[in-house]
Amino acid sequence: MLLRPCDVENISDFNRYYTNSWVGYHEDPDSEKILPAFVSNPGTGTSTALKFLTKKGGSWQLGSWNMLTLEDLEKHLDFGRPNIGMVDDGPTVVFLSYSTPRAPSKGLRTRDARINNFNDHEIYRYRTPRSSERYDWIYHAFNPAYLNLDEALKQLNNGEKIGVALSPVLALFTSSTSKFPVLAYKRWSIGYLQDKTAILNPQYQEYAEPVAKQLQVKVAV
Amino acid sequence: MSLSRILRKPKGNTCYTADNRWVLPNQLIGYEAEYEGVTDRFLPDHTYANHFVYHAETSLKDAGAEFVFTQPLFGADSWNAIHWLTSYAAEQKWKCTKRTGIHIHLDVRDLEVNQLTGLCLLYAALEPIIYRWIGGSRETSHFCIPLYKADDTLLKVCKIIRSAYGDEKAGTNNAVKIAESMAEERYAGLNPNSLAKFGTLEFRHLETTHKFDRIVDWINIIMSLKATAYKLPQSDGSVIRLIEQLGTKDLLDFVFPGPLVRQLYTEESSRLIFEVGIPSARDIAVHGCQPLSWEKFQFPKGEHGGFAKWIKSAEGNRQEKGKKHEELVVFDDFNDMDEELDEPPIQAPPLIEEPLFQNAQNIFWGNVNAPIEQAEVREAQAPNQEQLARAWARLNDMNRGRGEARIVPVPAPRPRR
């Protein structure tokens, strides 16, 4: 996998720009799997300290400090911010997007990301509380997993989930106000899916092509 | 030092001549160049040096400085000024680092709203290959974030365009207000905040370099986008279809002059344009070019079966959780505490039958949470031994762990006169 190149000149710059952020660490640079790592400790003059996020027994855990030099970082780290978008949020899905503020830090900081939710207001009694650093969001942001349409519809119809991500920009969610699963493109509800046909709001007809291409369904406006 | 420097009045050093080495020979531009290691920030007395003014730049390290055009320049003036500063910087060994950048302000005051839209659509579609040409780590820099990575800022650009269409009809200035509101979000590669400040679009992509040719190429890439905006037939979704019809190579030929096409075109260009660039352009076409329509698009009424199932199961879980929670709630009376401790429950208080507790005034709890020593049981009339023993036992039982109860005899009332 192609890692984004190092964007700092030395370790002190890394500590300066990446402190309090999440970065993607590739244990095996050829592997797709990324371990989210938290940069919090300013480290020493020659190294920085990262904590890795792992899942143990159904709960997320931050490990202990790992001291790494700039050479290690250049070999294993995917610098910059990961591309975010549709991210699993327990039973449903949310859309995370970046803005362009004058940020003192690089890397991923979910508290700086804008969150758009779809059927959140209907399940507020049952969902996990929002917090600035949701480990599950962070993990999914670095390791996005998308379902194919059949699997997604199965999970939605079973009541196993009420929102699923299909791609970084497409999602399906169910609600109490629509008989059929609603199709979301980025933050917008652009139509619904009925019998493997996507029926789009005429205002969003420009999205017909990416929807048809991604989901392999007929599109009607 | 010349009098012009002391008076801070620039000399008449502009020739106002178009220059064909630029794609748009008459195009007004603004130029900002950042350097580090600038030990002497005073520029020498030189005709072209007077085109620049020094700005302190706190985001840089190691004596960082920024040199900015004193006024927008075009043609030969901008060419000469940039050439002089670049040569002088190299001569002085000012440092070009990952933190330093060159920002170009493209004057767009002469464009119509349609043309501005076309320029933004074209830029959005070509943005990924522009970043590929820029290279280095600029794509991940937090001072020039691409629109395809900052969806929120892309939406603001759409708002500006939509408002500009509205302003054109209604004579309002909402577009300026939105652009002004982006002052804290101006760290995008394409910064629309400068529309409100100067009437320009700021391109913040390029890392500072001592290579003058590269700077010229960069400015020509920007000017090419504007030149193409002039010749686009329409500025809406049709631009996207035009791009799709032309294909990558023809599109680049349509937009850029030959030597630049050779630099911009790579094997990946097609993928970058169609998978990364066009989705951003499509967002601008949908949310910027068409007015907000309130037409009624009805989602089929009714509740989704799967959603109902999920809610039912979540409600069941919640109630079960609630029950467990109720079992664990804090005891609010003594009876519950006794049940929990598996001890025989205390009998209903014999207050009414027994003279000791006959009236409420007979019992005085100073503070129920305080040790029982503070509580007083006022004895209205002397109880018999059996009653007294029962009262003791009950008090001690009720106040287990709080200390021992004691009965304080009430002195006999004074006889009335």
XYZ file of C-alpha atoms in Angstrom:
638
model
C 0.000 0.000 0.000
C 1.239 3.472 -0.866
C 1.872 5.470 2.287
C 1.588 9.242 2.258
C 5.100 10.655 2.491
C 6.653 12.178 5.573
C 5.585 15.808 5.876
C 7.837 16.908 8.719
C 11.510 17.690 8.749
C 12.487 16.272 12.103
C 11.089 14.595 15.180
C 10.559 17.856 17.032
C 8.372 19.059 14.149
C 6.461 15.784 14.331
C 5.866 16.256 18.045
C 4.851 19.834 17.450
C 2.317 19.187 14.686
C 0.958 15.741 15.538
C 0.513 15.905 19.318
C -3.058 15.054 20.400
C -3.869 13.562 17.010
C -4.400 10.108 15.550
C -2.185 8.716 12.826
C -2.271 5.485 10.828
C 0.484 2.984 11.582
C 1.232 0.083 9.221
C 2.936 -2.695 11.087
C 3.521 -4.346 7.739
C 3.890 -1.574 5.132
C 2.498 -3.897 2.423
C -0.615 -4.726 4.393
C -3.888 -2.805 4.116
C -4.541 -3.021 7.830
C -3.842 0.146 9.746
C -3.416 0.477 13.462
C -4.655 3.852 14.714
C -2.002 5.412 16.936
C -2.426 8.308 19.341
C 0.352 10.887 19.618
C 0.066 12.498 22.976
C 3.361 12.388 24.719
C 5.789 14.973 23.394
C 8.500 12.330 23.417
C 12.195 13.050 23.619
C 14.600 14.875 21.349
C 15.130 11.802 19.183
C 11.890 9.891 19.462
C 8.178 10.210 19.851
C 5.737 8.148 21.842
C 2.663 6.511 20.292
C -0.167 4.512 21.837
C -1.933 1.972 19.644
C -5.681 1.464 19.615
C -6.731 -2.175 19.779
C -9.920 -4.089 20.418
C -9.886 -6.603 23.258
C -12.941 -8.559 24.324
C -15.374 -6.233 22.604
C -13.959 -3.045 24.069
C -11.404 -0.606 22.753
C -8.113 -0.201 24.527
C -5.203 2.146 24.234
C -1.956 0.298 24.778
C 1.149 1.538 26.507
C 3.691 3.993 25.111
C 5.875 2.904 22.206
C 8.947 4.989 21.552
C 9.653 5.480 17.829
C 12.298 7.386 15.924
C 11.727 9.411 12.758
C 13.145 6.515 10.720
C 10.508 4.172 12.151
C 7.820 6.705 11.410
C 8.948 7.158 7.810
C 8.807 3.379 7.319
C 5.469 2.673 8.948
C 3.403 5.830 9.242
C 0.773 7.126 6.846
C 1.289 10.858 7.359
C -1.488 13.429 7.138
C -5.145 12.733 7.736
C -7.056 9.646 6.615
C -9.896 10.152 4.160
C -13.047 10.078 6.207
C -16.670 9.831 5.123
C -19.361 7.312 6.052
C -18.400 5.735 9.369
C -20.202 3.059 11.404
C -21.845 4.450 14.540
C -23.099 1.398 16.450
C -26.348 0.317 14.804
C -26.371 3.194 12.353
C -23.989 5.296 10.290
C -22.728 8.900 10.397
C -20.979 11.077 7.842
C -17.786 12.764 9.045
C -16.235 15.616 7.075
C -13.318 17.967 7.495
C -13.207 21.705 7.271
C -10.084 23.810 6.684
C -9.464 25.632 9.949
C -6.141 27.002 11.005
C -5.322 23.856 12.918
C -2.239 23.684 15.094
C -2.077 19.931 14.562
C -1.991 17.450 11.732
C -3.457 13.962 11.794
C -7.013 12.947 12.592
C -8.883 14.734 15.335
C -12.521 13.688 15.424
C -13.426 16.671 17.554
C -12.514 18.856 14.570
C -14.625 16.833 12.160
C -18.209 17.753 11.379
C -20.718 15.000 12.122
C -23.860 14.516 10.084
C -26.315 11.909 11.223
C -29.340 10.451 9.510
C -31.775 8.686 11.868
C -30.098 9.788 15.066
C -33.106 11.750 16.372
C -35.239 8.600 16.296
C -32.866 6.466 18.342
C -31.464 8.969 20.810
C -32.781 6.857 23.715
C -30.832 3.814 22.670
C -27.591 4.958 21.103
C -24.094 5.312 22.536
C -23.473 8.836 23.783
C -21.475 11.117 21.540
C -18.073 12.074 22.796
C -15.223 13.943 21.231
C -13.004 10.862 20.870
C -15.085 7.860 19.918
C -12.650 4.995 19.510
C -14.957 3.071 17.177
C -15.169 6.043 14.791
C -11.423 6.456 14.874
C -10.852 2.787 14.106
C -13.379 2.841 11.243
C -11.919 6.055 9.868
C -8.558 4.307 9.442
C -10.004 0.908 8.495
C -13.201 1.645 6.600
C -15.403 -1.372 5.888
C -18.234 -1.172 3.410
C -20.984 -3.691 2.800
C -22.253 -4.753 -0.581
C -25.872 -3.940 -1.346
C -27.299 -7.429 -0.740
C -25.618 -7.792 2.629
C -26.667 -4.268 3.574
C -30.326 -4.873 2.685
C -30.289 -8.147 4.604
C -29.001 -6.461 7.743
C -31.482 -3.602 7.425
C -34.480 -5.872 6.836
C -33.554 -8.150 9.759
C -33.455 -5.177 12.058
C -29.839 -6.017 12.819
C -28.800 -2.500 11.824
C -30.604 0.694 10.913
C -27.816 2.290 8.900
C -24.967 0.848 6.822
C -22.115 2.383 4.865
C -21.834 1.281 1.239
C -18.894 3.477 0.228
C -17.128 6.572 1.620
C -19.994 8.693 0.288
C -22.995 6.351 0.073
C -25.082 4.836 2.847
C -28.487 3.265 3.372
C -30.554 3.857 6.480
C -34.042 3.010 7.675
C -36.442 5.224 9.552
C -39.955 5.480 10.883
C -40.932 7.913 8.140
C -39.999 5.935 5.047
C -41.289 2.536 4.087
C -38.134 1.783 2.089
C -34.457 2.246 2.966
C -33.317 5.831 2.388
C -30.253 6.454 0.256
C -27.741 8.971 1.578
C -25.038 10.607 -0.533
C -22.581 12.368 1.768
C -24.814 14.375 4.140
C -27.905 14.448 1.945
C -30.840 12.049 1.775
C -31.118 11.863 -1.987
C -33.823 9.231 -2.474
C -34.814 5.722 -1.547
C -34.255 2.162 -2.685
C -37.280 0.116 -3.715
C -36.926 -3.332 -5.281
C -33.332 -2.716 -6.319
C -34.271 0.538 -8.011
C -32.953 3.799 -6.641
C -35.577 6.518 -6.856
C -33.859 9.887 -6.602
C -35.165 13.307 -5.734
C -35.019 15.266 -9.043
C -32.832 17.842 -7.312
C -30.127 15.202 -6.956
C -30.264 13.717 -10.434
C -26.569 14.522 -10.934
C -25.857 11.722 -8.468
C -27.643 9.149 -10.632
C -24.456 8.009 -12.309
C -22.313 7.380 -9.190
C -25.269 5.655 -7.509
C -25.876 3.355 -10.495
C -22.170 2.632 -10.831
C -21.565 1.934 -7.163
C -24.708 -0.025 -6.338
C -25.314 -1.670 -9.696
C -29.000 -0.811 -9.586
C -31.441 0.941 -11.890
C -31.891 4.607 -11.144
C -35.124 6.506 -11.661
C -35.599 10.212 -11.102
C 18.075 54.935 1.451
C 15.819 56.491 -1.093
C 13.265 59.065 -0.107
C 10.537 56.838 -1.445
C 11.457 54.222 1.166
C 11.499 56.799 3.977
C 8.205 58.262 2.848
C 6.845 54.782 2.259
C 5.658 55.907 -1.165
C 6.674 53.474 -3.882
C 8.500 54.922 -6.860
C 6.898 54.915 -10.246
C 8.429 51.563 -11.146
C 5.642 49.895 -13.089
C 5.630 49.687 -16.860
C 2.023 48.429 -17.283
C 2.944 46.239 -20.241
C 1.237 42.994 -21.179
C 3.540 39.996 -21.354
C 2.846 37.015 -23.596
C 4.936 34.706 -21.477
C 1.865 34.546 -19.216
C -1.188 32.622 -20.431
C -3.241 35.753 -19.674
C -0.890 38.641 -20.506
C -3.027 41.259 -18.767
C -4.024 39.236 -15.745
C -3.656 41.023 -12.394
C -2.194 38.787 -9.716
C -1.115 39.043 -6.113
C 2.012 37.208 -4.940
C 3.048 36.094 -1.452
C 6.293 34.189 -0.897
C 7.349 32.756 2.466
C 10.942 31.993 3.368
C 12.804 30.898 6.486
C 16.281 31.957 7.547
C 15.644 35.575 6.542
C 18.281 37.295 8.659
C 17.803 40.696 7.075
C 14.217 41.435 6.234
C 15.009 44.791 4.599
C 15.164 44.424 0.852
C 17.891 46.350 -1.008
C 17.123 49.515 -2.875
C 16.027 48.194 -6.223
C 13.298 49.038 -8.714
C 11.635 45.661 -8.327
C 12.220 45.450 -4.579
C 9.716 48.255 -4.204
C 6.986 45.956 -5.423
C 7.295 43.964 -2.193
C 6.431 44.589 1.400
C 7.533 42.490 4.372
C 4.955 40.718 6.568
C 5.806 38.897 9.777
C 4.781 35.239 9.564
C 4.317 33.526 12.907
C 3.592 30.073 11.501
C 7.190 29.805 10.274
C 10.330 28.976 12.229
C 13.915 30.139 11.971
C 13.398 33.832 11.156
C 10.462 33.228 8.865
C 9.262 36.080 6.691
C 6.699 36.717 3.999
C 7.134 39.114 1.080
C 3.948 40.325 -0.569
C 3.174 42.459 -3.615
C 2.386 46.005 -2.533
C -0.334 46.089 -5.204
C -1.714 43.683 -7.819
C 0.574 43.487 -10.873
C 0.208 42.107 -14.367
C 2.290 41.346 -17.442
C 5.956 42.379 -17.420
C 5.723 43.956 -13.975
C 4.641 40.751 -12.250
C 7.208 38.742 -14.278
C 10.098 41.039 -13.373
C 9.152 41.403 -9.727
C 8.791 37.657 -9.126
C 12.006 36.956 -11.045
C 13.925 39.495 -8.981
C 12.653 38.242 -5.596
C 13.338 34.595 -6.483
C 16.905 35.370 -7.558
C 17.521 37.548 -4.504
C 16.191 34.827 -2.155
C 18.505 32.238 -3.712
C 21.419 34.643 -3.505
C 20.721 35.352 0.167
C 20.323 31.628 0.854
C 16.879 32.043 2.336
C 15.448 28.633 3.091
C 12.569 26.932 1.283
C 11.173 24.346 3.721
C 8.073 22.203 4.091
C 6.479 25.008 6.064
C 6.975 27.750 3.499
C 4.650 28.323 0.569
C 3.890 30.608 -2.338
C 0.351 31.964 -2.517
C -1.035 33.362 -5.752
C -4.054 35.665 -5.755
C -5.940 35.512 -9.049
C -8.037 38.601 -9.712
C -11.570 37.458 -10.572
C -13.369 40.790 -10.411
C -13.738 40.796 -14.180
C -15.565 37.437 -14.249
C -19.307 36.963 -14.298
C -20.954 34.640 -11.825
C -21.323 31.962 -14.491
C -17.633 32.147 -15.282
C -16.636 31.981 -11.623
C -18.761 28.843 -11.348
C -17.060 27.381 -14.408
C -13.660 28.165 -12.915
C -14.578 26.459 -9.626
C -16.023 23.414 -11.409
C -12.947 23.053 -13.550
C -10.616 23.525 -10.607
C -12.511 20.923 -8.550
C -12.315 18.388 -11.373
C -8.594 18.981 -11.950
C -7.583 19.523 -8.318
C -6.125 16.029 -7.754
C -3.815 16.254 -10.773
C -2.794 19.748 -9.711
C -1.764 18.364 -6.316
C 0.057 15.558 -8.085
C 2.004 18.181 -10.083
C 2.732 20.164 -6.892
C 4.105 16.982 -5.302
C 5.959 16.736 -2.011
C 3.810 16.688 1.063
C 1.579 19.606 0.112
C -1.469 17.362 -0.194
C -1.199 16.509 3.491
C -0.171 19.990 4.595
C -2.660 21.617 6.934
C -2.083 25.018 5.312
C -3.456 24.073 1.859
C -6.012 21.310 2.281
C -7.585 20.054 -0.971
C -11.330 20.528 -1.436
C -11.739 16.808 -2.085
C -10.568 16.227 1.471
C -12.499 19.074 3.089
C -16.100 18.425 2.327
C -17.247 21.150 4.656
C -15.263 23.824 2.849
C -16.477 22.506 -0.499
C -20.008 23.088 0.732
C -19.100 26.672 1.646
C -17.809 27.228 -1.902
C -21.184 25.957 -3.169
C -22.946 28.417 -0.857
C -20.856 31.313 -2.139
C -21.689 30.450 -5.750
C -25.392 29.978 -5.036
C -25.511 33.251 -3.125
C -23.677 35.032 -5.956
C -26.440 33.940 -8.347
C -28.983 35.283 -5.866
C -27.034 38.538 -5.457
C -26.947 38.955 -9.225
C -30.739 38.943 -9.315
C -31.588 40.686 -6.060
C -28.667 43.098 -5.691
C -27.766 41.752 -2.255
C -24.289 40.909 -0.965
C -24.752 37.525 0.646
C -21.851 35.932 -1.237
C -19.423 38.425 0.314
C -20.838 37.722 3.760
C -20.326 33.981 3.371
C -16.804 34.493 2.010
C -16.057 36.794 4.958
C -17.325 34.178 7.381
C -14.615 31.819 6.119
C -11.807 33.856 7.658
C -10.997 31.022 10.077
C -11.357 28.360 7.384
C -9.093 29.829 4.771
C -6.469 27.091 4.831
C -7.823 25.317 1.773
C -5.718 24.986 -1.393
C -8.284 27.195 -3.085
C -9.177 29.878 -0.573
C -12.452 31.672 -1.323
C -12.130 33.924 1.734
C -10.002 36.294 -0.357
C -13.064 36.971 -2.558
C -14.357 39.105 0.286
C -10.943 40.644 1.078
C -9.551 41.471 -2.370
C -11.892 40.100 -5.035
C -9.427 37.314 -5.746
C -9.199 33.547 -5.450
C -6.118 32.531 -3.500
C -4.173 29.420 -4.592
C -2.011 28.283 -1.659
C -0.649 25.024 -3.072
C 2.950 25.638 -4.097
C 5.849 25.000 -1.741
C 8.363 27.854 -1.887
C 11.132 27.221 -4.384
C 14.150 28.999 -5.830
C 13.239 27.719 -9.310
C 11.682 30.635 -11.173
C 10.474 28.395 -14.039
C 8.414 26.319 -11.663
C 6.750 29.430 -10.243
C 5.965 30.646 -13.772
C 4.485 27.245 -14.651
C 2.345 27.347 -11.542
C 0.997 30.798 -12.296
C 0.301 29.722 -15.874
C -1.629 26.684 -14.646
C -3.821 28.993 -12.573
C -4.266 31.442 -15.439
C -5.168 28.570 -17.780
C -8.086 27.659 -15.541
C -9.369 31.212 -15.762
C -8.779 31.368 -19.509
C -10.836 28.184 -19.916
C -13.619 29.613 -17.756
C -13.988 32.364 -20.377
C -14.593 29.860 -23.135
C -16.857 27.378 -21.370
C -20.298 27.380 -22.994
C -22.246 26.976 -19.757
C -21.353 26.665 -16.130
C -23.379 23.906 -14.526
C -23.555 20.130 -14.722
C -22.868 20.378 -18.437
C -19.217 21.199 -17.652
C -18.934 17.789 -15.993
C -20.438 16.098 -19.032
C -18.041 18.033 -21.254
C -15.114 16.769 -19.160
C -16.450 13.218 -19.346
C -16.914 13.432 -23.111
C -13.500 14.938 -23.791
C -11.519 12.355 -21.864
C -8.380 13.125 -19.890
C -5.886 13.899 -22.631
C -8.223 16.097 -24.683
C -9.424 17.853 -21.555
C -5.864 18.767 -20.578
C -5.206 19.957 -24.142
C -8.380 22.053 -23.978
C -7.365 23.711 -20.716
C -3.562 23.989 -20.645
C -0.890 24.973 -23.169
C 1.244 22.151 -24.600
C 4.311 22.256 -22.321
C 2.104 22.226 -19.232
C 0.064 19.289 -20.493
C 3.244 17.237 -20.706
C 4.003 18.089 -17.077
C 0.489 17.468 -15.771
C -0.375 14.278 -17.608
C 0.522 11.019 -15.881
C -0.808 7.497 -16.108
C -2.897 8.161 -13.065
C -4.480 11.385 -14.341
C -7.605 9.706 -15.630
C -8.314 7.893 -12.394
C -7.622 11.009 -10.335
C -9.952 13.183 -12.414
C -12.826 10.738 -12.670
C -12.686 9.184 -9.197
C -11.546 12.096 -7.070
C -12.039 15.356 -8.944
C -15.377 14.928 -10.650
C -17.285 13.950 -7.459
C -16.252 17.313 -5.943
C -17.237 19.133 -9.137
C -20.562 17.325 -9.076
C -21.227 18.617 -5.551
C -20.595 22.164 -6.765
C -22.960 21.622 -9.711
C -25.730 20.231 -7.486
C -25.434 22.524 -4.498
C -23.972 25.651 -6.060
C -25.449 26.020 -9.505
C -29.080 25.193 -8.953
C -31.325 27.218 -6.694
C -32.704 25.510 -3.620
C -35.912 23.895 -4.736
C -38.686 23.192 -2.326
C -40.459 20.777 -4.617
C -42.111 18.027 -2.715
C -40.292 14.784 -3.015
C -42.200 12.337 -0.877
C -40.541 9.394 0.741
C -43.060 6.504 0.762
C -45.056 6.924 3.945
C -44.855 4.269 6.626
C -42.305 2.708 8.918
C -39.596 0.428 7.589
C -40.087 -3.118 8.882
C -36.455 -3.562 9.848
C -36.446 -0.250 11.691
C -39.540 -1.281 13.690
C -37.843 -4.562 14.602
C -34.703 -2.803 15.719
C -36.635 -0.317 17.848
C -38.621 -3.136 19.452
C -35.504 -5.040 20.350
C -33.749 -1.881 21.576
C -36.795 -1.028 23.718
C -36.770 -4.558 25.173
C -33.094 -4.249 26.025
C -33.699 -0.868 27.557
C -36.498 -2.128 29.797
C -34.421 -5.078 30.916
C -31.593 -2.741 31.712
C -34.036 -0.521 33.569
C -35.208 -3.438 35.729
C -31.673 -4.333 36.662
C -31.076 -0.718 37.441
C -34.147 -0.552 39.698
C -32.890 -3.554 41.644
C -29.680 -1.769 42.286
C -31.112 1.619 43.248
C -30.137 3.161 46.547
C -32.384 2.206 49.453
C -34.679 4.983 50.331
C -36.216 3.560 53.467
C -35.215 1.280 56.260
C -37.603 -1.511 55.323
C -35.783 -2.045 52.003
C -32.485 -2.138 53.819
C -33.728 -4.843 56.126
C -34.980 -6.939 53.235
C -31.653 -6.686 51.540
C -29.854 -7.833 54.673
C -32.146 -10.890 55.006
C -33.084 -9.956 58.518
C -36.597 -10.179 59.909
C -38.456 -7.023 58.923
C -39.238 -4.542 61.626
C -42.832 -4.671 62.688
C -45.109 -1.815 61.968
C -44.220 0.841 64.498
C -46.401 0.620 67.538
C -46.455 4.383 67.831
C -50.146 4.850 68.184
C -50.720 2.262 70.850
C -47.743 3.060 72.980
C -47.546 6.083 75.154
C -43.847 6.629 74.398
C -44.525 7.347 70.733
C -48.093 8.452 71.082
C -47.577 11.894 69.724
C -45.186 13.024 67.086
C -43.891 15.678 69.396
C -42.641 12.937 71.669
C -39.961 12.059 69.142
C -37.365 14.548 68.101
C -34.715 13.701 65.611
C -32.165 16.461 65.603
C -30.687 15.284 62.390
C -31.513 11.871 61.043
C -28.180 11.641 59.332
C -26.283 12.567 62.459
C -25.250 9.971 65.031
C -28.041 8.951 67.282
C -26.371 10.604 70.249
C -27.775 13.846 68.952
C -31.280 12.501 68.749
C -33.486 12.864 71.670
C -36.541 11.010 72.615
C -38.587 13.119 74.865
C -40.402 11.204 77.475
C -43.813 12.657 78.126
C -44.675 10.204 80.774
C -42.710 7.476 82.404
C -43.134 4.206 80.508
C -43.076 0.872 82.159
C -39.971 -1.295 81.924
C -41.302 -3.520 79.164
C -42.251 -0.560 76.966
C -38.922 1.054 77.611
C -37.018 -2.077 76.632
C -38.981 -2.373 73.399
C -38.373 1.272 72.597
C -34.636 0.833 73.162
C -34.537 -2.227 71.007
C -36.427 -0.561 68.196
C -34.360 2.588 68.275
C -31.113 0.652 68.195
C -32.452 -1.512 65.439
C -33.523 1.447 63.322
C -30.257 3.208 63.795
C -27.929 0.328 63.350
C -24.407 1.478 62.814
C -25.087 5.055 63.790
C -24.410 4.735 67.448
C -26.502 3.972 70.453
C -29.834 5.592 71.201
C -30.482 7.160 74.506
C -33.574 8.458 76.131
C -33.474 11.882 77.622
C -36.098 12.403 80.324
C -38.068 15.564 79.817
C -38.155 17.726 82.914
C -41.583 18.218 84.460
C -43.341 21.327 83.188
C -43.364 24.326 85.449
C -46.691 25.015 87.096
C -48.550 27.973 85.631
C -49.086 30.934 87.758
